[in-house]
JSON list of C-alpha atoms in Angstrom, two decimals:
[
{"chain": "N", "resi": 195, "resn": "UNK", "atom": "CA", "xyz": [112.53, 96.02, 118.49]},
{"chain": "N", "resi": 196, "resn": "UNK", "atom": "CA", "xyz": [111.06, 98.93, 120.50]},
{"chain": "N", "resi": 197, "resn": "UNK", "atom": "CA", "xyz": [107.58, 99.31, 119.88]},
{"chain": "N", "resi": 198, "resn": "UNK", "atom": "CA", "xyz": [105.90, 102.80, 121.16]},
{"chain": "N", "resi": 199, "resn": "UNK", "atom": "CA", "xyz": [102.44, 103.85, 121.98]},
{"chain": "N", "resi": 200, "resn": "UNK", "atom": "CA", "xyz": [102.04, 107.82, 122.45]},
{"chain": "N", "resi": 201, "resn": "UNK", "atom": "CA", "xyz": [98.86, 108.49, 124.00]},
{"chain": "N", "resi": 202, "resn": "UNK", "atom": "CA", "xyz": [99.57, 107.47, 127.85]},
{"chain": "N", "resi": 203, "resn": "UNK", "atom": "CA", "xyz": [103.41, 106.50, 127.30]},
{"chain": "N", "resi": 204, "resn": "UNK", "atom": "CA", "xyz": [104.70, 109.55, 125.48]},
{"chain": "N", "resi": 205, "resn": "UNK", "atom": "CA", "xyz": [101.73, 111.58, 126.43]},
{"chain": "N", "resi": 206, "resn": "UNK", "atom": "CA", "xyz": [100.42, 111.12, 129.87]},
{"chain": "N", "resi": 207, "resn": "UNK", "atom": "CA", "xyz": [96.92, 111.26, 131.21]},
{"chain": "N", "resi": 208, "resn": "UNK", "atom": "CA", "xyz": [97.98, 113.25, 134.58]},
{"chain": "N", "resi": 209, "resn": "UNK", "atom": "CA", "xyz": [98.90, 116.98, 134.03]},
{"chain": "N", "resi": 210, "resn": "UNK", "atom": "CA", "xyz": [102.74, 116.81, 133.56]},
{"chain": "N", "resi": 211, "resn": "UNK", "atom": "CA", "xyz": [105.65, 118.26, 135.01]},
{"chain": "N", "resi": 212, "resn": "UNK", "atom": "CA", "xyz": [108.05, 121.05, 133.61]},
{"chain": "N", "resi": 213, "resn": "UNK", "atom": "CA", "xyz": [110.18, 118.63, 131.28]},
{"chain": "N", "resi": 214, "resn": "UNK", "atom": "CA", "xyz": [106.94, 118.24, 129.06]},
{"chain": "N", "resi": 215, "resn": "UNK", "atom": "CA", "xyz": [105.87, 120.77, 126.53]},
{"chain": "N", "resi": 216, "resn": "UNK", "atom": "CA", "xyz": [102.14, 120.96, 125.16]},
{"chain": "N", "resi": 217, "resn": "UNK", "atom": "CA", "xyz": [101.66, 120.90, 121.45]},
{"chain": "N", "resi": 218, "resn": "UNK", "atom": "CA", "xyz": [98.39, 121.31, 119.33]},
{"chain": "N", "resi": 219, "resn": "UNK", "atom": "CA", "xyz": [98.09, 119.03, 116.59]},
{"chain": "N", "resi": 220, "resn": "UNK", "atom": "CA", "xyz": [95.63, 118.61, 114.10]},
{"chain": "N", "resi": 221, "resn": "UNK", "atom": "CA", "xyz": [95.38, 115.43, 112.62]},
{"chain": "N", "resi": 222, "resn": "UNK", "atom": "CA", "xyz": [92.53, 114.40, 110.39]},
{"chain": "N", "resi": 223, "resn": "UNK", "atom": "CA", "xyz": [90.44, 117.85, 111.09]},
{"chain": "N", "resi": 224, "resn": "UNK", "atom": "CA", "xyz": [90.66, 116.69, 115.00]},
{"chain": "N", "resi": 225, "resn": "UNK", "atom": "CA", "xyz": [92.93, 118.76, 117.24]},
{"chain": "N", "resi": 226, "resn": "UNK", "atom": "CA", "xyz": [94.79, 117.06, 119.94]},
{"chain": "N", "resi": 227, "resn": "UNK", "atom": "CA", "xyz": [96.37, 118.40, 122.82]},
{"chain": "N", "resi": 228, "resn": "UNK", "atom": "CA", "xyz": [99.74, 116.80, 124.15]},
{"chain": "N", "resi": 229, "resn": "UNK", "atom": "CA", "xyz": [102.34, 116.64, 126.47]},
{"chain": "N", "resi": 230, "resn": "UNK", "atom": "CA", "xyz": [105.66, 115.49, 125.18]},
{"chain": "N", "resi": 231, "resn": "UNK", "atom": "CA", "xyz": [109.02, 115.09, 126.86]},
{"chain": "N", "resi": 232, "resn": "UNK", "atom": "CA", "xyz": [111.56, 115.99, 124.51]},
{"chain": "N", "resi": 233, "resn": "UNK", "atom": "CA", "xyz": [114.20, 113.97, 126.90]},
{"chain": "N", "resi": 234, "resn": "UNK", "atom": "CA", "xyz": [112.32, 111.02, 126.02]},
{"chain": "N", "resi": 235, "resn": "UNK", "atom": "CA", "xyz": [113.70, 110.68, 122.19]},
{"chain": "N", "resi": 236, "resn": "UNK", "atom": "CA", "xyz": [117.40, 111.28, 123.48]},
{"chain": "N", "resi": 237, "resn": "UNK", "atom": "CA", "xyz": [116.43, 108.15, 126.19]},
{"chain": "N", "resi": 238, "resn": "UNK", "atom": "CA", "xyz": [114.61, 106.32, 123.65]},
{"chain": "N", "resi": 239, "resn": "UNK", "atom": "CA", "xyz": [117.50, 106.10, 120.61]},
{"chain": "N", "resi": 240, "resn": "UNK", "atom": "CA", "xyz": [120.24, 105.83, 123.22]},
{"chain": "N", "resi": 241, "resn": "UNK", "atom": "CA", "xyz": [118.08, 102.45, 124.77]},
{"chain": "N", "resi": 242, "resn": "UNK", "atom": "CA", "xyz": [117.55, 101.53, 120.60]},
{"chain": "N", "resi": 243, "resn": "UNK", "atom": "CA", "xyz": [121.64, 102.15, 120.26]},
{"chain": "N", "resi": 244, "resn": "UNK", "atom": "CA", "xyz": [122.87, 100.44, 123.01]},
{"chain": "N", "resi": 245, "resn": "UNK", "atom": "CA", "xyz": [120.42, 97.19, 122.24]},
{"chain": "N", "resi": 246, "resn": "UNK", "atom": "CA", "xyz": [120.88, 97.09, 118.69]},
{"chain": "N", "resi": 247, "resn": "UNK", "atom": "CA", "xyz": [117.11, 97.15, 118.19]},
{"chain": "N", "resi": 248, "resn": "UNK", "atom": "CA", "xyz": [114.76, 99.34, 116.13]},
{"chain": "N", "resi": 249, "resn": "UNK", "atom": "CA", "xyz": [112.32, 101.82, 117.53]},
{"chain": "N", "resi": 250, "resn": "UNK", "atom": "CA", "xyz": [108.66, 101.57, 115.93]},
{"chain": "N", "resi": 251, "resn": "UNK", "atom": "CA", "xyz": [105.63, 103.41, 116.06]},
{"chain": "N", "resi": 252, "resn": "UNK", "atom": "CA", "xyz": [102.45, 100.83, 117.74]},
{"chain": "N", "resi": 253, "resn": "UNK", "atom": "CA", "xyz": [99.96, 103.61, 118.40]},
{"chain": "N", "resi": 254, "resn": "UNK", "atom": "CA", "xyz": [96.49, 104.55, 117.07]},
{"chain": "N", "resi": 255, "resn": "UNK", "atom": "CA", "xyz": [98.20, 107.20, 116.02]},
{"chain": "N", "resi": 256, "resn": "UNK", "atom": "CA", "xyz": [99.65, 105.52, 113.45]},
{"chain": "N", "resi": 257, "resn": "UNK", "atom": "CA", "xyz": [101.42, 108.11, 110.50]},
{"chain": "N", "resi": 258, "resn": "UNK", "atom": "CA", "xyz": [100.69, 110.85, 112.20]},
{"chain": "N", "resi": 259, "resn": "UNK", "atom": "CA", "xyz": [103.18, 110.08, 114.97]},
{"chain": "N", "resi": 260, "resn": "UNK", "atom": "CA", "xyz": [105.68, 110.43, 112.42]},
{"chain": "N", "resi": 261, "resn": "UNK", "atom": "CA", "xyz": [104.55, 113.88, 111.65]},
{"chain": "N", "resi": 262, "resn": "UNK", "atom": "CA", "xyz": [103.39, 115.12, 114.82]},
{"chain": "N", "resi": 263, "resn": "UNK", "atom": "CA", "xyz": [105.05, 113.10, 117.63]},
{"chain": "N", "resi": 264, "resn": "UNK", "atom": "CA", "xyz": [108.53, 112.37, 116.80]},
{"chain": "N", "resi": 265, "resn": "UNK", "atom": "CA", "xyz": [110.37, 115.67, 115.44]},
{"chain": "N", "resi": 266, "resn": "UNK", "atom": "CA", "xyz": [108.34, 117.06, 119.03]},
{"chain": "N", "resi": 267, "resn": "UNK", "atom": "CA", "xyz": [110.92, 114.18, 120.55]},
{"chain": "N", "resi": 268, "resn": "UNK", "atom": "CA", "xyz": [114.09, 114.34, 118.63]},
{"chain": "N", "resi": 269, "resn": "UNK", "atom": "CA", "xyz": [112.91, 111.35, 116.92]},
{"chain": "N", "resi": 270, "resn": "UNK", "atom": "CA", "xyz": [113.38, 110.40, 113.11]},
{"chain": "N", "resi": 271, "resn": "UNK", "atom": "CA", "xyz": [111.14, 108.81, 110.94]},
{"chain": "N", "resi": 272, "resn": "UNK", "atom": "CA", "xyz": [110.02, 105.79, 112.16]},
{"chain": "N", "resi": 273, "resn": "UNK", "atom": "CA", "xyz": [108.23, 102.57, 110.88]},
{"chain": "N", "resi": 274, "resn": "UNK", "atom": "CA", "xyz": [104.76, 102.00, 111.68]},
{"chain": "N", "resi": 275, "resn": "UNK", "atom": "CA", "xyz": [102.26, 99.03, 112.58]},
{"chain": "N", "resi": 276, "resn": "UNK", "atom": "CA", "xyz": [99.20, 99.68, 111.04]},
{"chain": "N", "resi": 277, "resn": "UNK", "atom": "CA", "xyz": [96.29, 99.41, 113.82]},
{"chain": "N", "resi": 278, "resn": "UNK", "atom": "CA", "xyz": [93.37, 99.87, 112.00]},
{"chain": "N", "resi": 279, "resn": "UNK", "atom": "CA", "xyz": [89.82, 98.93, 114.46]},
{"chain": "N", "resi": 280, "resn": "UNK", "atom": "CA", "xyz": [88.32, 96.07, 112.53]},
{"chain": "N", "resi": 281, "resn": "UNK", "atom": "CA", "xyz": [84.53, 96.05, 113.23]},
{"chain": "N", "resi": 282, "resn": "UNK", "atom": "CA", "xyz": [84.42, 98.89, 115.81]},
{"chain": "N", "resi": 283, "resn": "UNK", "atom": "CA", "xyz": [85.72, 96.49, 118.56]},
{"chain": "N", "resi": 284, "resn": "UNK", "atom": "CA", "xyz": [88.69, 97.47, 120.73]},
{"chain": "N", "resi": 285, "resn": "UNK", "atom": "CA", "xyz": [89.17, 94.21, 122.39]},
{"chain": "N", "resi": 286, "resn": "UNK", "atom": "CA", "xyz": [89.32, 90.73, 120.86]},
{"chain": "N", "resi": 287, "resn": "UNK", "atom": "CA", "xyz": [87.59, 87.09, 122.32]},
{"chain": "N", "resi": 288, "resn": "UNK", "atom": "CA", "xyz": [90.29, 86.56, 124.81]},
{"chain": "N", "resi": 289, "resn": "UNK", "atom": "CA", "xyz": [90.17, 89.95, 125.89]},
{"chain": "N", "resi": 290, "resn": "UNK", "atom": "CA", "xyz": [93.67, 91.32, 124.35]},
{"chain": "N", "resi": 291, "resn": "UNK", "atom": "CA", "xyz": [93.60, 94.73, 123.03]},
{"chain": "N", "resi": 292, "resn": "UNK", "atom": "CA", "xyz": [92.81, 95.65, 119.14]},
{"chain": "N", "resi": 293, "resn": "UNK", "atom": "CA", "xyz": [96.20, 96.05, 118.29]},
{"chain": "N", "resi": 294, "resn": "UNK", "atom": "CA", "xyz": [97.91, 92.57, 119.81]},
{"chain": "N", "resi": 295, "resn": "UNK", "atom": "CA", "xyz": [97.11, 91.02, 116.40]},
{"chain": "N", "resi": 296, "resn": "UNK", "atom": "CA", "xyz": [97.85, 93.99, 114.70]},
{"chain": "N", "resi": 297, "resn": "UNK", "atom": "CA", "xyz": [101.69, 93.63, 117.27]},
{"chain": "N", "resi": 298, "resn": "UNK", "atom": "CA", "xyz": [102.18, 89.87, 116.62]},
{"chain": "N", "resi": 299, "resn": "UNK", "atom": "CA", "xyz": [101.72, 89.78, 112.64]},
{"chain": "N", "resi": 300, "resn": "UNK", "atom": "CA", "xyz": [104.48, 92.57, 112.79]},
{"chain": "N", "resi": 301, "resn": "UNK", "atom": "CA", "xyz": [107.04, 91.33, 114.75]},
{"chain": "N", "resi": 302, "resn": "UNK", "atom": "CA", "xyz": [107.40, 88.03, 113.01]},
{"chain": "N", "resi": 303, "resn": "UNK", "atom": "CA", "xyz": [109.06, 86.40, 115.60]},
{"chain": "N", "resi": 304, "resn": "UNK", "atom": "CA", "xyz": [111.60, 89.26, 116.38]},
{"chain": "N", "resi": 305, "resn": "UNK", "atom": "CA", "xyz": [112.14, 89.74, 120.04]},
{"chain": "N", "resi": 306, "resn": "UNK", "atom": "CA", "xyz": [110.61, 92.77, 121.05]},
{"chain": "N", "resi": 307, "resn": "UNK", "atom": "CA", "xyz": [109.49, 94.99, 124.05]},
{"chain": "N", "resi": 308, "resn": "UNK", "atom": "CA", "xyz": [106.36, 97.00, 123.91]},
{"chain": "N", "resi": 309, "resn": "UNK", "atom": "CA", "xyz": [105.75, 100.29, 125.87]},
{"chain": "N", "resi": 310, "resn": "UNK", "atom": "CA", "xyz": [101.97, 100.46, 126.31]},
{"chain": "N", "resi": 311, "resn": "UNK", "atom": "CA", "xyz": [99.60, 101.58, 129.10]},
{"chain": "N", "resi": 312, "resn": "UNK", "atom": "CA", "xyz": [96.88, 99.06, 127.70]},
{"chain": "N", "resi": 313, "resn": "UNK", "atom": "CA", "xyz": [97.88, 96.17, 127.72]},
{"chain": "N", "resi": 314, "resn": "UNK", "atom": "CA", "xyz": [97.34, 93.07, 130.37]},
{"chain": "N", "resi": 315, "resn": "UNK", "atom": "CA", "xyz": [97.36, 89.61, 131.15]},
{"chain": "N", "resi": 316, "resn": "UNK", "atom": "CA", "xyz": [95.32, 88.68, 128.01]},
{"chain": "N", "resi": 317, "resn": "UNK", "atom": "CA", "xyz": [97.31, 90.38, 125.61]},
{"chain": "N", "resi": 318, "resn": "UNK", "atom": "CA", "xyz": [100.33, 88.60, 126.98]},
{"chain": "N", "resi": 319, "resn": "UNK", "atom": "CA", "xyz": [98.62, 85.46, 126.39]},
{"chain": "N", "resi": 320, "resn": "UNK", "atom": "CA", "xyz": [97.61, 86.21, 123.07]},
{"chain": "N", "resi": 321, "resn": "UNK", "atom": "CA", "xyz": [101.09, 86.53, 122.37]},
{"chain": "N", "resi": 322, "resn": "UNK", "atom": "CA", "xyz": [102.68, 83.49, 124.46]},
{"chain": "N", "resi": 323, "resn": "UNK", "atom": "CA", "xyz": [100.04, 81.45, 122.15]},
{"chain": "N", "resi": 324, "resn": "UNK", "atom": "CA", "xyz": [100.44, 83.01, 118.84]},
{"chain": "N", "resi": 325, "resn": "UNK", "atom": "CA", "xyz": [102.63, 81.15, 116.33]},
{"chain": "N", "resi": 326, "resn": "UNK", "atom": "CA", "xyz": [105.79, 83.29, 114.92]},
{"chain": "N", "resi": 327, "resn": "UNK", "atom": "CA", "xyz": [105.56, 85.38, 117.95]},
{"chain": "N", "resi": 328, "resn": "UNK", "atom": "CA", "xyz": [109.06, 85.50, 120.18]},
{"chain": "N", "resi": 329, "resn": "UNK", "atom": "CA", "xyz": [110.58, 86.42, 122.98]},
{"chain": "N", "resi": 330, "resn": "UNK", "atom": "CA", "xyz": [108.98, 89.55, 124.20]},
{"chain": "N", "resi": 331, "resn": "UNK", "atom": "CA", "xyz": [108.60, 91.61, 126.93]},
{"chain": "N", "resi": 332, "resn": "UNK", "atom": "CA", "xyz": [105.36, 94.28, 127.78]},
{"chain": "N", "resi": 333, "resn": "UNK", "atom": "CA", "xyz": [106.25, 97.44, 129.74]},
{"chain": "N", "resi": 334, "resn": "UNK", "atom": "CA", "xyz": [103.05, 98.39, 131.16]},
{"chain": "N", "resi": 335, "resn": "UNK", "atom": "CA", "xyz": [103.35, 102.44, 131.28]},
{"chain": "N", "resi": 336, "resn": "UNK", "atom": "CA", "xyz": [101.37, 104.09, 134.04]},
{"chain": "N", "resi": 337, "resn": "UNK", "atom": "CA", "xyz": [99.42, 106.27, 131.61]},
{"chain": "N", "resi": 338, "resn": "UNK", "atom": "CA", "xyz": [99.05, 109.22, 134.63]},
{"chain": "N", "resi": 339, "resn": "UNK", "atom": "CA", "xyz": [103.19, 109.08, 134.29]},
{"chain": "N", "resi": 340, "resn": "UNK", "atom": "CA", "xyz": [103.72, 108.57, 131.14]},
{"chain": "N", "resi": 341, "resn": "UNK", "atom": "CA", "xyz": [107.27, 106.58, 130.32]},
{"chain": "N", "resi": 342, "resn": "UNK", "atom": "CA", "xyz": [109.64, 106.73, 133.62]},
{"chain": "N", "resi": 343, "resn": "UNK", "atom": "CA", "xyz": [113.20, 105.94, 133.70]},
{"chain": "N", "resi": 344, "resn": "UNK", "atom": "CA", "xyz": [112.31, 102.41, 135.22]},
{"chain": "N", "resi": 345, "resn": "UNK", "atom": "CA", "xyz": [110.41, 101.60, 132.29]},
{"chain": "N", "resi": 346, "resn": "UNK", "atom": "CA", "xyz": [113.55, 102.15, 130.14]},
{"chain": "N", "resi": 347, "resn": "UNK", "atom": "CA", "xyz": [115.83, 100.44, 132.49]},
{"chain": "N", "resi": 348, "resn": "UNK", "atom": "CA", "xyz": [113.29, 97.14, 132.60]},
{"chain": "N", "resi": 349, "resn": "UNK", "atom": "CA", "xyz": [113.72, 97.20, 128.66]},
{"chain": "N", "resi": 350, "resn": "UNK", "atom": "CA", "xyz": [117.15, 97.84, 129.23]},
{"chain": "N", "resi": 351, "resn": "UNK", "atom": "CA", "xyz": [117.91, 94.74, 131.44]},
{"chain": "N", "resi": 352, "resn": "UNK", "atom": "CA", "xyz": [115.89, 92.55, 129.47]},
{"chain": "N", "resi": 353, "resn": "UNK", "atom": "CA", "xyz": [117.02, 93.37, 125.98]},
{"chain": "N", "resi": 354, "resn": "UNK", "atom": "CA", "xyz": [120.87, 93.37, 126.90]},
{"chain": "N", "resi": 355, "resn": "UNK", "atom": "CA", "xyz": [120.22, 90.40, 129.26]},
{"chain": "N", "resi": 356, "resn": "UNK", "atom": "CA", "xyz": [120.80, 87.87, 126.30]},
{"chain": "N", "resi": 357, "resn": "UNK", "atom": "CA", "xyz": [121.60, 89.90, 123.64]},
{"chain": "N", "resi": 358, "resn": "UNK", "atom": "CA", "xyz": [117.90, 90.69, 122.52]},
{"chain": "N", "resi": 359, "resn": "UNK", "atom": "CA", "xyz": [118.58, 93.49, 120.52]},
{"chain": "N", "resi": 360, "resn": "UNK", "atom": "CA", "xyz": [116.85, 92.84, 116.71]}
]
């Protein structure tokens, strides 16, 4: 599996360059402001073809990326991991990010790679300890960037290296 986070990955932080286009979208009476590279959904299913693996959604954006995010890529519909905040906390006892556990329960022991510019050492041990969790690999997006054409061939290398794809 590919698993996606928009804001920082698909949307950088830094003001981006000409290949990104802004879009307003209002989701849930809030209107955000985005970049989006509409190369990255022709890089993104080409990566999912070539792997055999499945693209989903792993952003706070959760359904909404479906409406607002991926037809702004050239992406269909995709599935989604739920990430709802439990108890207003974004990080968990060890550190890891909200949506590890949210990441783990969903993969189900499926070898994945995960495109995030949040995640760190703890989350990777979170996952290296959690039962049913598999081989994975974290691509840790420079959110200023956004998703670079390393961070596709990393994914690349390590999901074709033994025949990852899911």
């Amino acid at each position: 599996m590919l698993l996606l986070d928009v804001d920082g990955v698909l949307n950088p932080l830094r003001r981006p360059s000409r290949d990104f286009q802004t879009h307003d979208c209002p989701v849930d009476g809030t209107l955000y402001r985005v970049h989006l590279n509409p190369k990255h959904g022709a890089e993104l299913l080409l990566l999912a073809e070539e792997a055999g693996a499945e693209l989903v959604w792993a952003t706070t954006w959760e359904h909404a990326a479906n409406e607002w995010i991926g037809p702004r890529i050239g992406l269909p519909e995709l599935p989604v991991i739920e990430m709802p905040i439990i108890g207003g906390r974004l990080a968990g006892p060890a550190g890891e990010m909200f949506k590890t556990p949210h990441v783990a329960a969903y993969v189900a022991g499926r070898p994945f790679v995960w495109f995030d510019d949040l995640t760190g050492d703890a989350d990777e041990d979170y996952l290296r300890r959690h039962p049913g969790v598999g081989d994975f690999l974290l691509v840790r997006v420079d959110p200023r960037h956004g998703l670079l054409p390393q961070d596709l061939a990393l994914a690349r290398e390590w999901l074709t290296a033994a025949g990852k794809g899911s």
